[in-house]
Tab-separated table of C-alpha atoms and ligand atoms in Angstrom:
chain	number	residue	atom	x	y	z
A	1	UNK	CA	0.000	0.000	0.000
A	2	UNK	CA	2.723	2.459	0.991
A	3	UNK	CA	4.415	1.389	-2.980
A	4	UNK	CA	0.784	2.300	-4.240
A	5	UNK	CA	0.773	5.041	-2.581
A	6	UNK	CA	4.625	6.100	-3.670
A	7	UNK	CA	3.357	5.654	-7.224
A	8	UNK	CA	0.497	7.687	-6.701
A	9	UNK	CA	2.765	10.863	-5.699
A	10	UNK	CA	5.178	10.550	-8.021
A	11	UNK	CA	3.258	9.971	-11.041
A	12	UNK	CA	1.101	13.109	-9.649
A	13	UNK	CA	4.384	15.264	-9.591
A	14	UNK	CA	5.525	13.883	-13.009
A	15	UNK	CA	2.359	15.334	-14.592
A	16	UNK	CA	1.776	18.586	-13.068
A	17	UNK	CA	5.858	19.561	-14.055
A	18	UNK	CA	4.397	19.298	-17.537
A	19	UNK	CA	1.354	21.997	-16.961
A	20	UNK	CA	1.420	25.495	-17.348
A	21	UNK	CA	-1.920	26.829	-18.105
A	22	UNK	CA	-4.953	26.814	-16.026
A	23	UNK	CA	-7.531	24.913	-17.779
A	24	UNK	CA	-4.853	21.801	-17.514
A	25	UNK	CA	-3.979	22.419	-14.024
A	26	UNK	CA	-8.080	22.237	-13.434
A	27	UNK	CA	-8.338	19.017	-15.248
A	28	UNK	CA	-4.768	17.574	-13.266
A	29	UNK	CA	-6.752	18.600	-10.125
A	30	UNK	CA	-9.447	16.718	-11.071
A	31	UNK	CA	-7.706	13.804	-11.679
A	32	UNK	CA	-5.405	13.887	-8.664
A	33	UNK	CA	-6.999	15.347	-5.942
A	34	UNK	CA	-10.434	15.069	-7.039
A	35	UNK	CA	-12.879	12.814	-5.232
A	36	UNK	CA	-12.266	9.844	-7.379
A	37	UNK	CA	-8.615	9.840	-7.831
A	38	UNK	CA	-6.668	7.060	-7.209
A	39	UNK	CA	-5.504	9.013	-3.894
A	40	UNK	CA	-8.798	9.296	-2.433
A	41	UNK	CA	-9.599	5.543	-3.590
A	42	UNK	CA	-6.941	4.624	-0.780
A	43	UNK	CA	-8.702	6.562	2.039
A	44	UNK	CA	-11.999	4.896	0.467
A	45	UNK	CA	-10.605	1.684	1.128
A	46	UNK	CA	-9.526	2.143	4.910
A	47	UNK	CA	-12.080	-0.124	5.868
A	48	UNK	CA	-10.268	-2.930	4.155
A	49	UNK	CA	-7.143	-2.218	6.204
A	50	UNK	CA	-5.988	-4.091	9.254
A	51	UNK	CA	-5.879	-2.406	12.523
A	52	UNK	CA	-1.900	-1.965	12.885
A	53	UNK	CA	-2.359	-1.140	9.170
A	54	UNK	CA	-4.314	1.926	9.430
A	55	UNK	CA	-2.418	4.642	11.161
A	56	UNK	CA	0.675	3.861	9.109
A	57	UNK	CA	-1.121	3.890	6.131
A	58	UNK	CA	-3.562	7.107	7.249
A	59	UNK	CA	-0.700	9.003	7.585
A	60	UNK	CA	1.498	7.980	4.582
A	61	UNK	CA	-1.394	9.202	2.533
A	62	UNK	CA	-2.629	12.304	4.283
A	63	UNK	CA	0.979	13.201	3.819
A	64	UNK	CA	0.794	12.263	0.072
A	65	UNK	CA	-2.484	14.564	-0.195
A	66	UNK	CA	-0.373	17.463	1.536
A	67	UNK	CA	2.408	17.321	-0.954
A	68	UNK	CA	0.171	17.041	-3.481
A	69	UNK	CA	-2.750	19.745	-2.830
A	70	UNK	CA	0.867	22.436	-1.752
A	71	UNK	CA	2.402	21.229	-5.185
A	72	UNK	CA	-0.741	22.140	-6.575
A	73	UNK	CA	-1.016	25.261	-4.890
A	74	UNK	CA	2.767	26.739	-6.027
A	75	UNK	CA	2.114	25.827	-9.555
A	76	UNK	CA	-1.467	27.834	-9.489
A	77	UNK	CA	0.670	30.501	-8.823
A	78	UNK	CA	3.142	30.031	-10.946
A	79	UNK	CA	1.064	29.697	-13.998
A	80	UNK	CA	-0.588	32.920	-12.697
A	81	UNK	CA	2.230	34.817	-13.210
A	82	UNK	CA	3.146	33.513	-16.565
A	83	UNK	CA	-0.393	34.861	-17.883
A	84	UNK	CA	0.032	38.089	-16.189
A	85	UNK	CA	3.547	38.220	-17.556
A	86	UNK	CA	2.420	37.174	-20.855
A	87	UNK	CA	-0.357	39.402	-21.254
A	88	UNK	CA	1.893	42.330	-19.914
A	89	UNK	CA	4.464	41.281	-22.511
A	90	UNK	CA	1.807	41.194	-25.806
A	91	UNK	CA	-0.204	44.243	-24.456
A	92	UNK	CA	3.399	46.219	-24.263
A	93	UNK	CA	2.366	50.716	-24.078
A	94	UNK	CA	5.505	52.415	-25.320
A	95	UNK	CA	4.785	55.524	-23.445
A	96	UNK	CA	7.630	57.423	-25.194
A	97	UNK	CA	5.707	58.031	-28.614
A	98	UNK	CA	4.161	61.104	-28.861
A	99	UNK	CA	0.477	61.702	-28.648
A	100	UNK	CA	-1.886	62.315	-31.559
A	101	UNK	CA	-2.985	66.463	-31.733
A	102	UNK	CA	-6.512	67.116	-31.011
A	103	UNK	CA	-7.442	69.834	-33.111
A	104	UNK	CA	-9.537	71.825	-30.638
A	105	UNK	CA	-12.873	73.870	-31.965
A	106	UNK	CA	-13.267	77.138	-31.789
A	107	UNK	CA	-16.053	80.166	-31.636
A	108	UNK	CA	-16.192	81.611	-35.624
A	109	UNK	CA	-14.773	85.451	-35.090
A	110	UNK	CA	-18.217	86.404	-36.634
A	111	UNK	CA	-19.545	84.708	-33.573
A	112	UNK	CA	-17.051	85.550	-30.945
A	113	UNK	CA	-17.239	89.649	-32.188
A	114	UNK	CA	-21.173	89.089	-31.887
A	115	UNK	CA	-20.889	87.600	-28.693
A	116	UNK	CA	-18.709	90.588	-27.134
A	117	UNK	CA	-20.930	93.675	-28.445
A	118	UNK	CA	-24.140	91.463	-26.851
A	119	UNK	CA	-21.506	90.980	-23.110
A	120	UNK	CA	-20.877	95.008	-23.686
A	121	UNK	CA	-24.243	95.493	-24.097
A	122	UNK	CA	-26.040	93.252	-21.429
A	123	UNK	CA	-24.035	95.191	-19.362
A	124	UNK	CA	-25.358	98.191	-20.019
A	125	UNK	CA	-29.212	96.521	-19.781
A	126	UNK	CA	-29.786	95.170	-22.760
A	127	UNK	CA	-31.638	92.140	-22.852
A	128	UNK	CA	-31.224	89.757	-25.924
A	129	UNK	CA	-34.091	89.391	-28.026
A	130	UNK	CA	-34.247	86.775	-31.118
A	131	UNK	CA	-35.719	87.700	-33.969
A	132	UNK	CA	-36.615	85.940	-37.299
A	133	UNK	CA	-34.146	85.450	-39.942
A	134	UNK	CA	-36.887	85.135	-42.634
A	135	UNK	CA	-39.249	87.836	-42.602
A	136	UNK	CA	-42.312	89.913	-45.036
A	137	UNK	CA	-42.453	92.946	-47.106
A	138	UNK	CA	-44.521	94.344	-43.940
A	139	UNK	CA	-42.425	94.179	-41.527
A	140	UNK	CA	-38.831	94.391	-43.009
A	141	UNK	CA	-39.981	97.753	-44.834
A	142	UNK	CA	-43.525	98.882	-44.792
A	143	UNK	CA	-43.951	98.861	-40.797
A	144	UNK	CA	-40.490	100.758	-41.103
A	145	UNK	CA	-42.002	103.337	-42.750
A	146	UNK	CA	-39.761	102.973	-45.670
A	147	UNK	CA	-41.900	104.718	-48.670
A	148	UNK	CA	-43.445	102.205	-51.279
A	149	UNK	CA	-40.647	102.834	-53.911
A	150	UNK	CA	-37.334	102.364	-51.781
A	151	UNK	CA	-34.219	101.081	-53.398
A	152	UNK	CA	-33.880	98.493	-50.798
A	153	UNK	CA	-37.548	96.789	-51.699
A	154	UNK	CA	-36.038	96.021	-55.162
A	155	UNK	CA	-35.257	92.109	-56.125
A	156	UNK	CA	-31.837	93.511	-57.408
A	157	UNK	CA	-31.077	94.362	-53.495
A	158	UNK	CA	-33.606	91.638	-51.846
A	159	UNK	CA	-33.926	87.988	-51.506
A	160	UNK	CA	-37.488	87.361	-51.920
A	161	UNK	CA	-38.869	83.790	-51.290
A	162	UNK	CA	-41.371	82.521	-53.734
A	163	UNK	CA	-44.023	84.356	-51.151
A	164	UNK	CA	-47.361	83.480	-50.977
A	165	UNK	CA	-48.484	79.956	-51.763
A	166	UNK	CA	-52.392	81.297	-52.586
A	167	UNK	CA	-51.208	82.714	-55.558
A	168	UNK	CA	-48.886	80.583	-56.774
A	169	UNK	CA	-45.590	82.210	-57.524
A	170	UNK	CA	-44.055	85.490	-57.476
A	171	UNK	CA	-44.117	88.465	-55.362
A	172	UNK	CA	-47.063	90.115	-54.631
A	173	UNK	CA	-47.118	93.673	-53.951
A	174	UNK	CA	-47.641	93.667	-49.878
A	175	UNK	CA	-47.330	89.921	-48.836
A	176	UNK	CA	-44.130	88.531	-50.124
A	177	UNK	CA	-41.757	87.129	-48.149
A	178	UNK	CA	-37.868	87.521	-47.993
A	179	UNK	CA	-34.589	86.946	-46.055
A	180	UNK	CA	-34.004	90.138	-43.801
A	181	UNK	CA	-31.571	93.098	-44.746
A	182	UNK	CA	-31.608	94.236	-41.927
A	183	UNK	CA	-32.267	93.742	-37.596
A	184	UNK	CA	-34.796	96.444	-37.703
A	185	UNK	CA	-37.989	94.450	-38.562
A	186	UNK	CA	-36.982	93.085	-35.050
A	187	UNK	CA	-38.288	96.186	-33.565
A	188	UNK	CA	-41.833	96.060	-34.862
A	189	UNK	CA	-41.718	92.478	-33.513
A	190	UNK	CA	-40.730	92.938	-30.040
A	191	UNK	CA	-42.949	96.352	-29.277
A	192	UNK	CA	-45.831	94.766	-30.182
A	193	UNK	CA	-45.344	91.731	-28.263
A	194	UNK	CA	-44.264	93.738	-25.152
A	195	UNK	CA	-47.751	96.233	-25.916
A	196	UNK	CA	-49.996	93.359	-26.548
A	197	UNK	CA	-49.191	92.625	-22.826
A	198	UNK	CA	-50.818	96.017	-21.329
A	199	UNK	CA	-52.489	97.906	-24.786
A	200	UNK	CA	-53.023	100.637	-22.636
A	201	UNK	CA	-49.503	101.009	-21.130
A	202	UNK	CA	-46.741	99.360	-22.574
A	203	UNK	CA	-44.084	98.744	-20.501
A	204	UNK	CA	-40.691	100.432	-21.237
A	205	UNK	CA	-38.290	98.257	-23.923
A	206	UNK	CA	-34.652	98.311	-23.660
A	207	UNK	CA	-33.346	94.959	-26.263
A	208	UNK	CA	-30.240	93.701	-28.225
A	209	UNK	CA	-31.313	92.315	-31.353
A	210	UNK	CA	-28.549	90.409	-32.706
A	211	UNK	CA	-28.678	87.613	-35.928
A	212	UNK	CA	-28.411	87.480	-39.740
A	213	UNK	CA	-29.272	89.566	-42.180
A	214	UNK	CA	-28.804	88.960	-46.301
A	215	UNK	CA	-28.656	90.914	-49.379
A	216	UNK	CA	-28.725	90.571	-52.824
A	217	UNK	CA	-25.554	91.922	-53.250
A	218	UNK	CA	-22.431	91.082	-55.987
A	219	UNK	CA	-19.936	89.303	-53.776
A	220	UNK	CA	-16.995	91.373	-53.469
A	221	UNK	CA	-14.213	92.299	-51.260
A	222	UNK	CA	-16.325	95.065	-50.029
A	223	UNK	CA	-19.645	93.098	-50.084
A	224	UNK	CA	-21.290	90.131	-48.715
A	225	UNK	CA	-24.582	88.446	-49.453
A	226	UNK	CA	-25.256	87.752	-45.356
A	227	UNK	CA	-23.385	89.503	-42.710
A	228	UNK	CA	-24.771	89.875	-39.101
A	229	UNK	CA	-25.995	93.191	-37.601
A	230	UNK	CA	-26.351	93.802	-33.937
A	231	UNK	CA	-29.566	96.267	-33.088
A	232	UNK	CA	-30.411	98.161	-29.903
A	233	UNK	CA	-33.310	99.213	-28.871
A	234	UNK	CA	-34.699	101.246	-25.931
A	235	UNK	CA	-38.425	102.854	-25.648
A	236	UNK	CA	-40.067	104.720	-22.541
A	237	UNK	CA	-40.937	107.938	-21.502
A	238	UNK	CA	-39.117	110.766	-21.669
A	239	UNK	CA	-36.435	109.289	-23.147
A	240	UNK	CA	-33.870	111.911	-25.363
A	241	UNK	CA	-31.351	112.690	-27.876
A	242	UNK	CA	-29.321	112.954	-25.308
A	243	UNK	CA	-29.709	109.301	-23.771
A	244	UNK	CA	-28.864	107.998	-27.182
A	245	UNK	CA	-26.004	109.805	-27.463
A	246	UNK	CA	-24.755	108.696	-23.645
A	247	UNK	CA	-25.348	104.861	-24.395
A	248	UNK	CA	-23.449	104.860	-27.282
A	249	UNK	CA	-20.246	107.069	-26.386
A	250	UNK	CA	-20.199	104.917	-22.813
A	251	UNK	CA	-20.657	101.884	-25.664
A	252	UNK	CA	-17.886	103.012	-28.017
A	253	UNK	CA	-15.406	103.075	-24.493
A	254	UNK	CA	-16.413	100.053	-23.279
A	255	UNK	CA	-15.626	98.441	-27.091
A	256	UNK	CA	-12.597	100.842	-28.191
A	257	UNK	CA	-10.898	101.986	-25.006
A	258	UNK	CA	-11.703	104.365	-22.319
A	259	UNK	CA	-9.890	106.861	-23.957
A	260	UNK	CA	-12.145	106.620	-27.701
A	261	UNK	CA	-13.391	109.348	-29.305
A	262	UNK	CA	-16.576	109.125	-31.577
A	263	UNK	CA	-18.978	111.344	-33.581
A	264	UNK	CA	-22.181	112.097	-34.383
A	265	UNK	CA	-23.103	112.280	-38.029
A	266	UNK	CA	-26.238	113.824	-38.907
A	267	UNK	CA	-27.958	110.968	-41.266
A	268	UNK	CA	-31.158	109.273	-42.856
A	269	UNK	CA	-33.359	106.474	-42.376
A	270	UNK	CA	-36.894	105.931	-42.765
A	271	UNK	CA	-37.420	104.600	-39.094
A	272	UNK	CA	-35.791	107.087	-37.529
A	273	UNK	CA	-36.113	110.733	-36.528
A	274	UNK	CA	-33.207	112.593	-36.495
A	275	UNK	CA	-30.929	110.249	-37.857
A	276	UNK	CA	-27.240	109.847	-37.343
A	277	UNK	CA	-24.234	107.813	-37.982
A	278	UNK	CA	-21.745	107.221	-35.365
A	279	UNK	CA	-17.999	107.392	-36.024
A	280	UNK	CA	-14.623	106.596	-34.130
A	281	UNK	CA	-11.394	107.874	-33.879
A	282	UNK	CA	-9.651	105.734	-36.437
A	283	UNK	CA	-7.283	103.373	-34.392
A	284	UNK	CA	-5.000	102.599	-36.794
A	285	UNK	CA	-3.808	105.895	-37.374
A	286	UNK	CA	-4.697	107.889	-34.226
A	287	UNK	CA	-6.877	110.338	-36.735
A	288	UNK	CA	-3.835	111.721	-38.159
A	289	UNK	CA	-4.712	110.097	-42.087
A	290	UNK	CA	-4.757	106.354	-43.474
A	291	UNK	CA	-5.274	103.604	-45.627
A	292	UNK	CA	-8.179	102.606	-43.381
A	293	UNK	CA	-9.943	105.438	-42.797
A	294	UNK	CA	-9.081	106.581	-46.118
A	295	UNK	CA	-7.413	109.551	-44.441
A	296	UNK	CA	-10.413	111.046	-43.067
A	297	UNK	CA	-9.266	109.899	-39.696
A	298	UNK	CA	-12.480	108.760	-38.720
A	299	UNK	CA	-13.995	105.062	-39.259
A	300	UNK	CA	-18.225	104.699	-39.519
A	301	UNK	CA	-19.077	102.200	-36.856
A	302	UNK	CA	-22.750	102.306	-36.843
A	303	UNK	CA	-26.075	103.717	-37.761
A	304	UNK	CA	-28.937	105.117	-34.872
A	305	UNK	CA	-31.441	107.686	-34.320
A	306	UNK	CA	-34.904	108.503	-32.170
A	307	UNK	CA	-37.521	105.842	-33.241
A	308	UNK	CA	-39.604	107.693	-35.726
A	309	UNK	CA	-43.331	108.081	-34.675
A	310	UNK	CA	-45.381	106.281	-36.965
A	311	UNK	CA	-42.525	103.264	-36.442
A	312	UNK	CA	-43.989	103.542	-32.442
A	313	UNK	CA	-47.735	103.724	-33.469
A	314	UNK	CA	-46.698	100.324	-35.724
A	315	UNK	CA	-45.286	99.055	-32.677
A	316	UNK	CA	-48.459	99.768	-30.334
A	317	UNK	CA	-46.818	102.889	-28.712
A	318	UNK	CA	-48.723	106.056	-28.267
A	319	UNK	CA	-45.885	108.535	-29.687
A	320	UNK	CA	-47.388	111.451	-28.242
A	321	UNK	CA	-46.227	109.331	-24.490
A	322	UNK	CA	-43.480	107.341	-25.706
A	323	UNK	CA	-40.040	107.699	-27.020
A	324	UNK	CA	-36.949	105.855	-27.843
A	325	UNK	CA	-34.051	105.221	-29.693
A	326	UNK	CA	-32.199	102.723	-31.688
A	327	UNK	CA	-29.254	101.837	-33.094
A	328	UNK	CA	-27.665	99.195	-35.447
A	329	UNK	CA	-23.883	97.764	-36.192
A	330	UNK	CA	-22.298	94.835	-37.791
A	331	UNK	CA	-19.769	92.767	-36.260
A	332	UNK	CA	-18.215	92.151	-39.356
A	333	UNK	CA	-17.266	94.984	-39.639
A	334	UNK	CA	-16.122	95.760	-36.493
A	335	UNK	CA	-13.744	92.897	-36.996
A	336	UNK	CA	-12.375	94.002	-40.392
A	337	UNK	CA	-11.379	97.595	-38.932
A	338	UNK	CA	-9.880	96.252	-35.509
A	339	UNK	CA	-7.660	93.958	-37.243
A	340	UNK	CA	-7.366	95.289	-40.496
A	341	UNK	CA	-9.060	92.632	-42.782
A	342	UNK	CA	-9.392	93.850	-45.940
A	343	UNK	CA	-11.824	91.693	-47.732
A	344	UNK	CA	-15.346	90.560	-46.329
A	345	UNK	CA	-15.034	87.305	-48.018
A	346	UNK	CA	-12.748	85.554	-45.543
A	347	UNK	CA	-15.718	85.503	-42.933
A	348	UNK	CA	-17.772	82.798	-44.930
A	349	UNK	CA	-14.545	81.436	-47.437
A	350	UNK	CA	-14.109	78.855	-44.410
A	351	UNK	CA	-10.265	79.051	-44.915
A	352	UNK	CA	-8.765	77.524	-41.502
A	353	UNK	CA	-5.966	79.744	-41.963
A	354	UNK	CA	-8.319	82.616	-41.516
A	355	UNK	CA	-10.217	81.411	-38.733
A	356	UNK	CA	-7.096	80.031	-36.790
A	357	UNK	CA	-6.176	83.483	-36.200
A	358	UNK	CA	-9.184	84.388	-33.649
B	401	LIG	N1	-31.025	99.001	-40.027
B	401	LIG	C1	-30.018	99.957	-40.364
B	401	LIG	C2	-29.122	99.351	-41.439
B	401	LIG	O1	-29.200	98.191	-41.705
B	401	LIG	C3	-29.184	100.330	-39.177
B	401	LIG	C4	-29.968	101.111	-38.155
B	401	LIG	C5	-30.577	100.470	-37.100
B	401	LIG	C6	-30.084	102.495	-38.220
B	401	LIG	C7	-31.276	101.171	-36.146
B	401	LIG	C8	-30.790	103.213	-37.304
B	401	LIG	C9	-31.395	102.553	-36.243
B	401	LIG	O2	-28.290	100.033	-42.032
């Protein structure tokens, strides 16, 4: 028995040196210390063993199963580490090669320029207000007061939109619709929502209108066919020349420098009453004379005047009680005379090269 049980061990041993992966150490486990191994057969058959047998024999074979289940135990190891080696070896990071560049996104200037007049502006009050990009005859010109035979109503300056599905195709005379030219129609939109609130006393408005606004235009270095135009508007009693000309020399310092000086420009449009244009010191030359300013000294920044009555009454404002004043200005152009970008084009040519630079 104590041969058998010699045999037993060493056969054992002889296999498992021949193992190294873990399925085959399961199945030598199995087969060697499992419960019908030939080890296990020998403590089955104790009963068969003689009294002066037994102990000898118990022992010799409990220290067989020892050997055994330790043997076992070192090589579970063992073929542990040989995975985790392996697996370390085919999986190998060589963290010395350099990293792949993420190109990282960025704001379009158009955007980022739009973004800072609105900041300036919220500042000073101004809440944002959204207007549509598409728009009709009414309330792009006619609610404008812009007189029936304008320039700007012409398809040569105009994108009209095959307008009114009742009669088929075309433009007809008051209904058609078109892409903005301008942030203005925004006005009409936002008085009379604010004065369909209280008809009989409209509360005071005081808006940014900022967005989109096309033309029919030849593309040129001087001319787009969309460009975006940031509006202000403020309406209210007893509101003056003067508080126009305030909000937008305190805006022109907050955008140019404390130290910018601007001008008033006596000027015309239909919706407002006087009318002006606003210039600044040009900043490329200090005012002395240049290529930018085309030696004046002075660069045109943006258009404004007192809301013009019958553009109030449109609106739902009693002119006789209300006042107000608005303004418009294009980023775009903003942009071009801060860093000297001489043709509008870049803005929608999508030309990294340009855009990288903001
Ligand atoms: N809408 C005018 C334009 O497009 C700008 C403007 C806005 C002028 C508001 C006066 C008041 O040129």
């Amino acid at each position: 028995m104590l041969d058998k049980l010699n045999e037993i061990k060493k056969a054992a041993l002889e296999s498992l040196s021949f193992i190294n992966d873990q399925a085959a150490l399961e199945v030598w486990r199995v087969a060697n210390v499992g419960r019908s191994s030939p080890l296990m057969q020998v403590f089955a058959e104790f009963g068969k063993l003689s009294k002066e047998q037994r102990p000898v024999i118990g022992a010799a074979a409990n220290r067989v199963k020892v050997a055994l289940e330790s043997a076992l135990e070192v090589k579970a190891q063992a073929v542990k580490n040989a995975a985790l080696a392996k697996s370390l070896e085919e999986e190998k990071l060589d963290v010395t090669l350099p990293g792949r560049i993420v190109n990282i996104g960025r704001l379009h200037p158009s955007t980022q320029q739009l973004r800072h007049v609105l900041f300036i502006l919220a500042e000073m009050g101004f809440q944002v207000y959204t207007s549509r990009e598409v728009e009709t005859d009414e309330y792009n010109f006619q609610l404008l007061n812009f007189p029936p035979h304008h320039p700007a109503r012409d398809m040569q300056d105009s994108f009209y939109i095959e307008a009114d599905p009742s009669t088929g195709s075309g433009r007809s005379e008051d209904n058609s619709i078109l892409m903005r030219t301008h942030t203005s129609p925004g006005q009409i939109h936002a008085m009379r929502e604010a004065s369909a609130t209280n008809p009989q006393n409209p509360p005071p408005i005081r808006i940014a209108l900022p967005g989109m606004c096309f033309r029919y235009e030849q593309i040129t270095a001087r001319s787009e066919i969309q460009f975006n135009q940031v509006e202000g508007l403020a309406v209210g009693e007893g509101i003056t020349f003067a508080d126009l000309k305030g909000t937008l020399t305190d805006f022109v310092r907050r955008m140019f420098g404390a130290g910018a000086r601007l001008r008033f420009r006596a000027s015309y449009f239909p919706f407002t009453e006087p009318s002006a244009e606003v210039d600044v010191e040009c900043f490329v030359c200090g005012g002395v004379g240049c290529q930018v300013c085309k030696n004046s000294g002075w660069l045109e920044i943006l258009g404004c005047g007192m809301v013009h009555p019958t553009v109030l009454q449109n609106g739902g404002y009693d002119p006789r009680r209300y006042t107000g004043f608005a303004f418009g200005m294009g980023p775009e152009r903003q942009l071009m005379l801060k860093n000297k970008i001489n043709d509008i084009r870049y803005f929608w040519g999508n030309d990294v090269r340009f855009l990288e630079q903001f």
